[in-house]
XYZ file of C-alpha atoms in Angstrom:
61
model
C 42.287 57.883 115.628
C 38.371 57.684 115.691
C 35.829 55.651 114.503
C 33.605 57.329 111.929
C 31.219 54.584 111.123
C 31.104 50.767 112.012
C 28.733 48.672 110.605
C 27.468 44.727 111.937
C 27.819 42.291 108.510
C 26.689 38.891 107.577
C 29.563 36.424 105.716
C 33.022 36.512 105.170
C 33.659 39.351 108.494
C 32.263 40.184 111.371
C 32.211 43.998 110.829
C 33.357 46.813 108.685
C 34.866 50.111 110.956
C 35.507 52.743 108.943
C 38.385 54.607 110.912
C 40.399 57.907 110.490
C 43.702 58.381 111.638
C 46.300 61.229 110.854
C 48.277 59.792 108.927
C 48.817 55.788 107.807
C 51.839 54.586 109.739
C 49.618 56.208 112.822
C 46.244 53.499 111.806
C 49.369 51.227 110.639
C 50.589 51.436 113.649
C 46.965 50.334 115.515
C 45.537 47.855 113.202
C 48.881 45.456 114.244
C 49.091 46.153 117.995
C 45.668 44.925 117.568
C 46.618 42.229 115.999
C 49.532 41.197 117.944
C 46.411 40.854 120.652
C 45.082 37.731 119.132
C 41.510 38.575 118.803
C 40.964 40.608 115.933
C 41.828 39.584 112.034
C 41.212 42.491 109.920
C 42.302 43.871 106.266
C 43.177 47.537 105.933
C 41.389 49.442 102.714
C 43.195 52.422 101.605
C 39.988 54.474 100.303
C 40.502 57.766 99.069
C 37.615 60.174 98.528
C 36.838 62.079 95.405
C 38.457 65.006 94.940
C 41.425 63.245 96.553
C 41.068 61.233 94.056
C 40.702 63.850 91.234
C 44.792 64.858 92.144
C 45.968 61.545 92.052
C 44.705 60.688 88.036
C 45.590 64.390 87.299
C 49.228 63.608 87.970
C 48.763 60.185 85.528
C 47.728 63.053 82.987
């Protein structure tokens, strides 16, 4: 896993961290571990690059 970008924000969230992981299971395990420590409350968003989304949308045509 690696941190790609991090932003410190104002508002409902203190930070936005963009990470890459080899698969969804690895990221989910990481988020569950960090959340279990009680110091961080996270929200996970699965994002798709343009070419990934085009492949997904092609399946419904």
